[in-house]
C-alpha cells in the first residue's frame, strides 16, 4: 500500500486570488496596511497565525491572533455569498477520484486550510469520500513540520517512505522531506520551480498529465 497526500490551496484549489483578497480585507479591518499580493502568495500553505506573523512580524501575539480571526470572519462571509465558488485546477478533481478508486492507494489531504474550509470545498466538488485521511491547520503544527504526513501515514498503517506529498510550495517539499516521504512539486501554484527544487522536490510536474505520470511511476515502484 502507498499513499498520495495532496496539499489543497495552490495544488488542487485555484484559490490564491481569493486568499490574497481576504487577507487584504483582514488587515484593513484593523486599519493595517495590507500585504502585497505577492507577499501573501508566498505564505500560502502556512497555518493562519504563522502566515499573519510572517506577513507582519512587528505585530504582537494578540494582534496576530486578532488579524487571523479577522481573516476567518472575512472568509466565512465570502463563502456565505450565493455566488461564491472556489475553483479547482482543471483535471485535479478527476485525478483525485481516479486515485481514490484504486485498491492499493490511500489518498490524503495535508493542508494549512482549516478543517471547516476543507469540508466545504470537498463537499462542494463531491470529493469528500475521496480523501481517506485529512490533516489541517486545526489538527497539526504548521508546515513544514512533518506531523501532517506522519499522522496520515500512521492512520493508513504505512511508513512515511511509502507516501508522496504533492504540493506547490517550499513548505510542502520541506514537510515531505522531514517526514521521509517523496515530494512532487506542481508549477501552477504559489512558489517557483527553483524554490521548490531548492527545498527538496524530487520532481516537478508542469501539468496534471505529467503529475499523473509521476504518481503512476511512484505507485508502481
PDB file of C-alpha atoms in Angstrom:
ATOM      1  CA  UNK A   1       0.000   0.000   0.000  1.00  0.00           C
ATOM      2  CA  UNK A   2       1.114   3.527  -0.787  1.00  0.00           C
ATOM      3  CA  UNK A   3      -0.297   6.976  -0.156  1.00  0.00           C
ATOM      4  CA  UNK A   4      -0.657  10.158  -2.165  1.00  0.00           C
ATOM      5  CA  UNK A   5      -1.012  13.199   0.087  1.00  0.00           C
ATOM      6  CA  UNK A   6      -2.239  16.359  -1.601  1.00  0.00           C
ATOM      7  CA  UNK A   7      -1.868  19.919  -0.464  1.00  0.00           C
ATOM      8  CA  UNK A   8      -5.050  21.904  -1.121  1.00  0.00           C
ATOM      9  CA  UNK A   9      -4.630  25.625  -1.877  1.00  0.00           C
ATOM     10  CA  UNK A  10      -2.480  26.152  -4.954  1.00  0.00           C
ATOM     11  CA  UNK A  11      -2.341  22.434  -5.732  1.00  0.00           C
ATOM     12  CA  UNK A  12      -5.948  21.247  -6.006  1.00  0.00           C
ATOM     13  CA  UNK A  13      -7.799  24.516  -5.419  1.00  0.00           C
ATOM     14  CA  UNK A  14      -7.108  27.607  -7.534  1.00  0.00           C
ATOM     15  CA  UNK A  15      -7.528  29.847  -4.506  1.00  0.00           C
ATOM     16  CA  UNK A  16      -4.574  32.247  -4.499  1.00  0.00           C
ATOM     17  CA  UNK A  17      -6.605  35.219  -5.673  1.00  0.00           C
ATOM     18  CA  UNK A  18      -9.282  34.577  -3.058  1.00  0.00           C
ATOM     19  CA  UNK A  19      -6.711  34.228  -0.273  1.00  0.00           C
ATOM     20  CA  UNK A  20      -4.955  37.452  -1.268  1.00  0.00           C
ATOM     21  CA  UNK A  21      -8.238  39.365  -1.326  1.00  0.00           C
ATOM     22  CA  UNK A  22      -9.403  38.062   2.046  1.00  0.00           C
ATOM     23  CA  UNK A  23      -6.009  38.684   3.659  1.00  0.00           C
ATOM     24  CA  UNK A  24      -6.182  42.281   2.445  1.00  0.00           C
ATOM     25  CA  UNK A  25      -9.662  42.640   3.963  1.00  0.00           C
ATOM     26  CA  UNK A  26      -8.499  41.124   7.250  1.00  0.00           C
ATOM     27  CA  UNK A  27      -5.669  43.636   7.600  1.00  0.00           C
ATOM     28  CA  UNK A  28      -7.924  46.537   6.691  1.00  0.00           C
ATOM     29  CA  UNK A  29     -10.371  45.525   9.465  1.00  0.00           C
ATOM     30  CA  UNK A  30      -7.675  46.686  11.912  1.00  0.00           C
ATOM     31  CA  UNK A  31      -6.557  49.734   9.905  1.00  0.00           C
ATOM     32  CA  UNK A  32      -3.335  47.973   8.983  1.00  0.00           C
ATOM     33  CA  UNK A  33      -1.576  48.396   5.661  1.00  0.00           C
ATOM     34  CA  UNK A  34      -2.460  45.208   3.754  1.00  0.00           C
ATOM     35  CA  UNK A  35       0.310  42.987   2.413  1.00  0.00           C
ATOM     36  CA  UNK A  36       1.074  42.995  -1.288  1.00  0.00           C
ATOM     37  CA  UNK A  37      -0.488  40.078  -3.178  1.00  0.00           C
ATOM     38  CA  UNK A  38       2.920  38.597  -3.951  1.00  0.00           C
ATOM     39  CA  UNK A  39       3.741  38.581  -0.230  1.00  0.00           C
ATOM     40  CA  UNK A  40       0.510  36.757   0.577  1.00  0.00           C
ATOM     41  CA  UNK A  41       1.102  34.231  -2.179  1.00  0.00           C
ATOM     42  CA  UNK A  42       4.492  33.451  -0.644  1.00  0.00           C
ATOM     43  CA  UNK A  43       2.956  32.348   2.671  1.00  0.00           C
ATOM     44  CA  UNK A  44       0.074  30.259   1.301  1.00  0.00           C
ATOM     45  CA  UNK A  45       0.330  26.852   2.935  1.00  0.00           C
ATOM     46  CA  UNK A  46       1.259  28.031   6.413  1.00  0.00           C
ATOM     47  CA  UNK A  47      -1.250  27.888   9.234  1.00  0.00           C
ATOM     48  CA  UNK A  48      -3.092  31.180   9.593  1.00  0.00           C
ATOM     49  CA  UNK A  49      -1.340  32.542  12.686  1.00  0.00           C
ATOM     50  CA  UNK A  50       2.078  31.783  11.228  1.00  0.00           C
ATOM     51  CA  UNK A  51       1.055  33.325   7.916  1.00  0.00           C
ATOM     52  CA  UNK A  52      -0.049  36.590   9.545  1.00  0.00           C
ATOM     53  CA  UNK A  53       3.148  36.727  11.616  1.00  0.00           C
ATOM     54  CA  UNK A  54       5.258  36.121   8.506  1.00  0.00           C
ATOM     55  CA  UNK A  55       3.446  38.928   6.694  1.00  0.00           C
ATOM     56  CA  UNK A  56       3.801  41.387   9.588  1.00  0.00           C
ATOM     57  CA  UNK A  57       6.492  40.308  12.093  1.00  0.00           C
ATOM     58  CA  UNK A  58       6.091  43.599  14.001  1.00  0.00           C
ATOM     59  CA  UNK A  59       2.648  42.572  15.299  1.00  0.00           C
ATOM     60  CA  UNK A  60       2.460  41.244  18.839  1.00  0.00           C
ATOM     61  CA  UNK A  61       0.926  37.845  19.548  1.00  0.00           C
ATOM     62  CA  UNK A  62      -2.503  39.225  20.425  1.00  0.00           C
ATOM     63  CA  UNK A  63      -2.623  41.291  17.228  1.00  0.00           C
ATOM     64  CA  UNK A  64      -1.598  38.295  15.147  1.00  0.00           C
ATOM     65  CA  UNK A  65      -4.449  36.277  16.655  1.00  0.00           C
ATOM     66  CA  UNK A  66      -6.880  39.142  16.035  1.00  0.00           C
ATOM     67  CA  UNK A  67      -5.928  39.502  12.363  1.00  0.00           C
ATOM     68  CA  UNK A  68      -6.114  35.731  11.911  1.00  0.00           C
ATOM     69  CA  UNK A  69      -9.606  35.707  13.397  1.00  0.00           C
ATOM     70  CA  UNK A  70     -10.487  38.647  11.141  1.00  0.00           C
ATOM     71  CA  UNK A  71      -9.405  36.524   8.184  1.00  0.00           C
ATOM     72  CA  UNK A  72     -11.690  33.709   9.318  1.00  0.00           C
ATOM     73  CA  UNK A  73     -14.609  36.124   9.655  1.00  0.00           C
ATOM     74  CA  UNK A  74     -13.993  37.593   6.201  1.00  0.00           C
ATOM     75  CA  UNK A  75     -13.642  34.127   4.681  1.00  0.00           C
ATOM     76  CA  UNK A  76     -16.886  32.874   6.223  1.00  0.00           C
ATOM     77  CA  UNK A  77     -18.687  35.986   4.948  1.00  0.00           C
ATOM     78  CA  UNK A  78     -17.276  35.415   1.466  1.00  0.00           C
ATOM     79  CA  UNK A  79     -18.247  31.744   1.499  1.00  0.00           C
ATOM     80  CA  UNK A  80     -21.815  32.651   2.546  1.00  0.00           C
ATOM     81  CA  UNK A  81     -22.380  34.633  -0.641  1.00  0.00           C
ATOM     82  CA  UNK A  82     -24.748  32.962  -3.090  1.00  0.00           C
ATOM     83  CA  UNK A  83     -22.311  33.391  -5.972  1.00  0.00           C
ATOM     84  CA  UNK A  84     -19.281  32.065  -4.048  1.00  0.00           C
ATOM     85  CA  UNK A  85     -17.155  29.476  -5.815  1.00  0.00           C
ATOM     86  CA  UNK A  86     -13.732  28.094  -5.008  1.00  0.00           C
ATOM     87  CA  UNK A  87     -12.454  26.736  -8.288  1.00  0.00           C
ATOM     88  CA  UNK A  88     -10.263  23.688  -8.720  1.00  0.00           C
ATOM     89  CA  UNK A  89      -7.429  23.498 -11.204  1.00  0.00           C
ATOM     90  CA  UNK A  90      -8.618  21.688 -14.352  1.00  0.00           C
ATOM     91  CA  UNK A  91      -8.145  17.938 -14.143  1.00  0.00           C
ATOM     92  CA  UNK A  92      -7.345  17.761 -10.431  1.00  0.00           C
ATOM     93  CA  UNK A  93     -10.760  16.527  -9.281  1.00  0.00           C
ATOM     94  CA  UNK A  94     -10.626  13.752 -11.864  1.00  0.00           C
ATOM     95  CA  UNK A  95      -7.104  12.765 -10.789  1.00  0.00           C
ATOM     96  CA  UNK A  96      -8.109  12.608  -7.117  1.00  0.00           C
ATOM     97  CA  UNK A  97     -11.165  10.486  -7.920  1.00  0.00           C
ATOM     98  CA  UNK A  98      -9.150   8.103 -10.103  1.00  0.00           C
ATOM     99  CA  UNK A  99      -6.508   7.589  -7.428  1.00  0.00           C
ATOM    100  CA  UNK A 100      -9.104   7.124  -4.681  1.00  0.00           C
ATOM    101  CA  UNK A 101     -10.755   4.375  -6.704  1.00  0.00           C
ATOM    102  CA  UNK A 102      -7.585   2.260  -6.766  1.00  0.00           C
ATOM    103  CA  UNK A 103      -7.444  -0.636  -4.314  1.00  0.00           C
ATOM    104  CA  UNK A 104      -3.806  -0.226  -3.250  1.00  0.00           C
ATOM    105  CA  UNK A 105      -3.713   3.555  -2.855  1.00  0.00           C
ATOM    106  CA  UNK A 106      -4.607   5.760   0.065  1.00  0.00           C
ATOM    107  CA  UNK A 107      -5.401   9.393  -0.754  1.00  0.00           C
ATOM    108  CA  UNK A 108      -4.959  12.079   1.871  1.00  0.00           C
ATOM    109  CA  UNK A 109      -5.005  15.844   2.216  1.00  0.00           C
ATOM    110  CA  UNK A 110      -2.351  17.779   4.146  1.00  0.00           C
ATOM    111  CA  UNK A 111      -3.188  21.466   4.235  1.00  0.00           C
ATOM    112  CA  UNK A 112      -2.840  24.735   6.076  1.00  0.00           C
ATOM    113  CA  UNK A 113      -6.537  25.293   5.402  1.00  0.00           C
ATOM    114  CA  UNK A 114      -8.991  24.932   8.288  1.00  0.00           C
ATOM    115  CA  UNK A 115     -10.945  21.703   8.655  1.00  0.00           C
ATOM    116  CA  UNK A 116     -14.148  23.671   8.123  1.00  0.00           C
ATOM    117  CA  UNK A 117     -12.768  25.112   4.897  1.00  0.00           C
ATOM    118  CA  UNK A 118     -11.681  21.701   3.660  1.00  0.00           C
ATOM    119  CA  UNK A 119     -15.100  20.228   4.426  1.00  0.00           C
ATOM    120  CA  UNK A 120     -16.851  22.995   2.493  1.00  0.00           C
ATOM    121  CA  UNK A 121     -14.524  22.689  -0.509  1.00  0.00           C
ATOM    122  CA  UNK A 122     -14.616  18.910  -0.787  1.00  0.00           C
ATOM    123  CA  UNK A 123     -18.388  18.768  -0.288  1.00  0.00           C
ATOM    124  CA  UNK A 124     -18.979  21.409  -2.952  1.00  0.00           C
ATOM    125  CA  UNK A 125     -16.907  19.477  -5.503  1.00  0.00           C
ATOM    126  CA  UNK A 126     -18.091  15.995  -4.474  1.00  0.00           C
ATOM    127  CA  UNK A 127     -14.666  14.912  -3.220  1.00  0.00           C
ATOM    128  CA  UNK A 128     -15.323  14.282   0.474  1.00  0.00           C
ATOM    129  CA  UNK A 129     -15.224  10.492   0.215  1.00  0.00           C
ATOM    130  CA  UNK A 130     -12.053  10.548  -1.917  1.00  0.00           C
ATOM    131  CA  UNK A 131      -9.817  11.565   0.974  1.00  0.00           C
ATOM    132  CA  UNK A 132      -9.169   8.677   3.323  1.00  0.00           C
ATOM    133  CA  UNK A 133      -7.378  10.941   5.814  1.00  0.00           C
ATOM    134  CA  UNK A 134      -7.241  14.719   6.216  1.00  0.00           C
ATOM    135  CA  UNK A 135      -4.881  16.784   8.356  1.00  0.00           C
ATOM    136  CA  UNK A 136      -5.377  20.536   8.587  1.00  0.00           C
ATOM    137  CA  UNK A 137      -4.154  23.587  10.455  1.00  0.00           C
ATOM    138  CA  UNK A 138      -6.698  22.673  13.147  1.00  0.00           C
ATOM    139  CA  UNK A 139      -5.091  19.279  13.724  1.00  0.00           C
ATOM    140  CA  UNK A 140      -1.311  19.653  13.449  1.00  0.00           C
ATOM    141  CA  UNK A 141       1.572  22.096  13.707  1.00  0.00           C
ATOM    142  CA  UNK A 142       2.060  24.306  10.666  1.00  0.00           C
ATOM    143  CA  UNK A 143       4.071  23.111   7.696  1.00  0.00           C
ATOM    144  CA  UNK A 144       6.939  22.385   7.277  1.00  0.00           C
ATOM    145  CA  UNK A 145       6.550  20.344  10.487  1.00  0.00           C
ATOM    146  CA  UNK A 146       6.144  16.697   9.366  1.00  0.00           C
ATOM    147  CA  UNK A 147       3.164  15.853  11.612  1.00  0.00           C
ATOM    148  CA  UNK A 148       0.518  16.097   8.892  1.00  0.00           C
ATOM    149  CA  UNK A 149       2.363  13.488   6.840  1.00  0.00           C
ATOM    150  CA  UNK A 150       3.323  11.183   9.687  1.00  0.00           C
ATOM    151  CA  UNK A 151      -0.177  11.237  11.192  1.00  0.00           C
ATOM    152  CA  UNK A 152      -1.820  10.374   7.864  1.00  0.00           C
ATOM    153  CA  UNK A 153       0.656   7.545   7.326  1.00  0.00           C
ATOM    154  CA  UNK A 154       0.057   6.241  10.850  1.00  0.00           C
ATOM    155  CA  UNK A 155      -3.679   6.271  10.162  1.00  0.00           C
ATOM    156  CA  UNK A 156      -3.064   4.299   6.975  1.00  0.00           C
ATOM    157  CA  UNK A 157      -0.683   1.896   8.730  1.00  0.00           C
ATOM    158  CA  UNK A 158       2.206   2.553   6.350  1.00  0.00           C
ATOM    159  CA  UNK A 159       5.686   4.080   6.774  1.00  0.00           C
ATOM    160  CA  UNK A 160       6.195   7.641   5.532  1.00  0.00           C
ATOM    161  CA  UNK A 161       8.597   6.302   2.924  1.00  0.00           C
ATOM    162  CA  UNK A 162       5.565   4.775   1.179  1.00  0.00           C
ATOM    163  CA  UNK A 163       3.945   8.202   0.747  1.00  0.00           C
ATOM    164  CA  UNK A 164       4.366  11.064  -1.673  1.00  0.00           C
ATOM    165  CA  UNK A 165       3.386  14.659  -0.970  1.00  0.00           C
ATOM    166  CA  UNK A 166       2.072  16.730  -3.867  1.00  0.00           C
ATOM    167  CA  UNK A 167       2.246  20.467  -3.296  1.00  0.00           C
ATOM    168  CA  UNK A 168       3.018  23.877  -4.730  1.00  0.00           C
ATOM    169  CA  UNK A 169       5.260  25.424  -2.058  1.00  0.00           C
ATOM    170  CA  UNK A 170       8.599  25.001  -0.337  1.00  0.00           C
ATOM    171  CA  UNK A 171       6.641  24.283   2.856  1.00  0.00           C
ATOM    172  CA  UNK A 172       5.163  21.168   1.230  1.00  0.00           C
ATOM    173  CA  UNK A 173       8.530  19.953  -0.044  1.00  0.00           C
ATOM    174  CA  UNK A 174      10.237  20.553   3.317  1.00  0.00           C
ATOM    175  CA  UNK A 175       7.406  18.824   5.170  1.00  0.00           C
ATOM    176  CA  UNK A 176       7.684  15.766   2.931  1.00  0.00           C
ATOM    177  CA  UNK A 177      11.447  15.522   3.333  1.00  0.00           C
ATOM    178  CA  UNK A 178      11.232  15.991   7.114  1.00  0.00           C
ATOM    179  CA  UNK A 179       8.779  13.097   7.277  1.00  0.00           C
ATOM    180  CA  UNK A 180      10.825  10.850   4.998  1.00  0.00           C
ATOM    181  CA  UNK A 181       8.294  10.944   2.154  1.00  0.00           C
ATOM    182  CA  UNK A 182       8.773  11.651  -1.527  1.00  0.00           C
ATOM    183  CA  UNK A 183       7.950  15.174  -2.746  1.00  0.00           C
ATOM    184  CA  UNK A 184       6.438  16.241  -6.066  1.00  0.00           C
ATOM    185  CA  UNK A 185       6.000  19.939  -6.761  1.00  0.00           C
ATOM    186  CA  UNK A 186       3.467  21.423  -9.161  1.00  0.00           C
ATOM    187  CA  UNK A 187       4.382  24.566 -11.068  1.00  0.00           C
ATOM    188  CA  UNK A 188       0.889  26.135 -11.222  1.00  0.00           C
ATOM    189  CA  UNK A 189       0.755  27.305  -7.603  1.00  0.00           C
ATOM    190  CA  UNK A 190       2.411  29.817  -5.295  1.00  0.00           C
ATOM    191  CA  UNK A 191       6.147  29.088  -5.293  1.00  0.00           C
ATOM    192  CA  UNK A 192       8.616  28.909  -8.147  1.00  0.00           C
ATOM    193  CA  UNK A 193      10.140  25.722  -9.529  1.00  0.00           C
ATOM    194  CA  UNK A 194      13.592  26.878  -8.395  1.00  0.00           C
ATOM    195  CA  UNK A 195      12.421  27.396  -4.817  1.00  0.00           C
ATOM    196  CA  UNK A 196      10.709  24.016  -4.673  1.00  0.00           C
ATOM    197  CA  UNK A 197      13.756  22.238  -6.086  1.00  0.00           C
ATOM    198  CA  UNK A 198      15.888  24.006  -3.502  1.00  0.00           C
ATOM    199  CA  UNK A 199      13.517  22.768  -0.792  1.00  0.00           C
ATOM    200  CA  UNK A 200      13.966  19.144  -1.840  1.00  0.00           C
ATOM    201  CA  UNK A 201      11.393  18.426  -4.553  1.00  0.00           C
ATOM    202  CA  UNK A 202      12.138  15.074  -6.190  1.00  0.00           C
ATOM    203  CA  UNK A 203      10.151  16.009  -9.286  1.00  0.00           C
ATOM    204  CA  UNK A 204       8.230  18.970 -10.675  1.00  0.00           C
ATOM    205  CA  UNK A 205       5.007  18.469 -12.647  1.00  0.00           C
ATOM    206  CA  UNK A 206       4.159  21.072 -15.265  1.00  0.00           C
ATOM    207  CA  UNK A 207       0.565  19.921 -15.778  1.00  0.00           C
ATOM    208  CA  UNK A 208      -1.921  17.367 -14.492  1.00  0.00           C
ATOM    209  CA  UNK A 209      -0.940  14.824 -17.162  1.00  0.00           C
ATOM    210  CA  UNK A 210       2.719  14.886 -16.129  1.00  0.00           C
ATOM    211  CA  UNK A 211       1.679  14.757 -12.455  1.00  0.00           C
ATOM    212  CA  UNK A 212      -0.409  11.650 -13.113  1.00  0.00           C
ATOM    213  CA  UNK A 213       2.555  10.013 -14.853  1.00  0.00           C
ATOM    214  CA  UNK A 214       4.875  10.825 -11.939  1.00  0.00           C
ATOM    215  CA  UNK A 215       2.377   9.362  -9.487  1.00  0.00           C
ATOM    216  CA  UNK A 216       1.970   6.230 -11.576  1.00  0.00           C
ATOM    217  CA  UNK A 217       5.751   5.725 -11.517  1.00  0.00           C
ATOM    218  CA  UNK A 218       5.843   6.179  -7.747  1.00  0.00           C
ATOM    219  CA  UNK A 219       2.935   3.821  -7.162  1.00  0.00           C
ATOM    220  CA  UNK A 220       4.356   1.146  -9.462  1.00  0.00           C
ATOM    221  CA  UNK A 221       7.862   1.235  -7.971  1.00  0.00           C
TER     222      UNK A 221
END
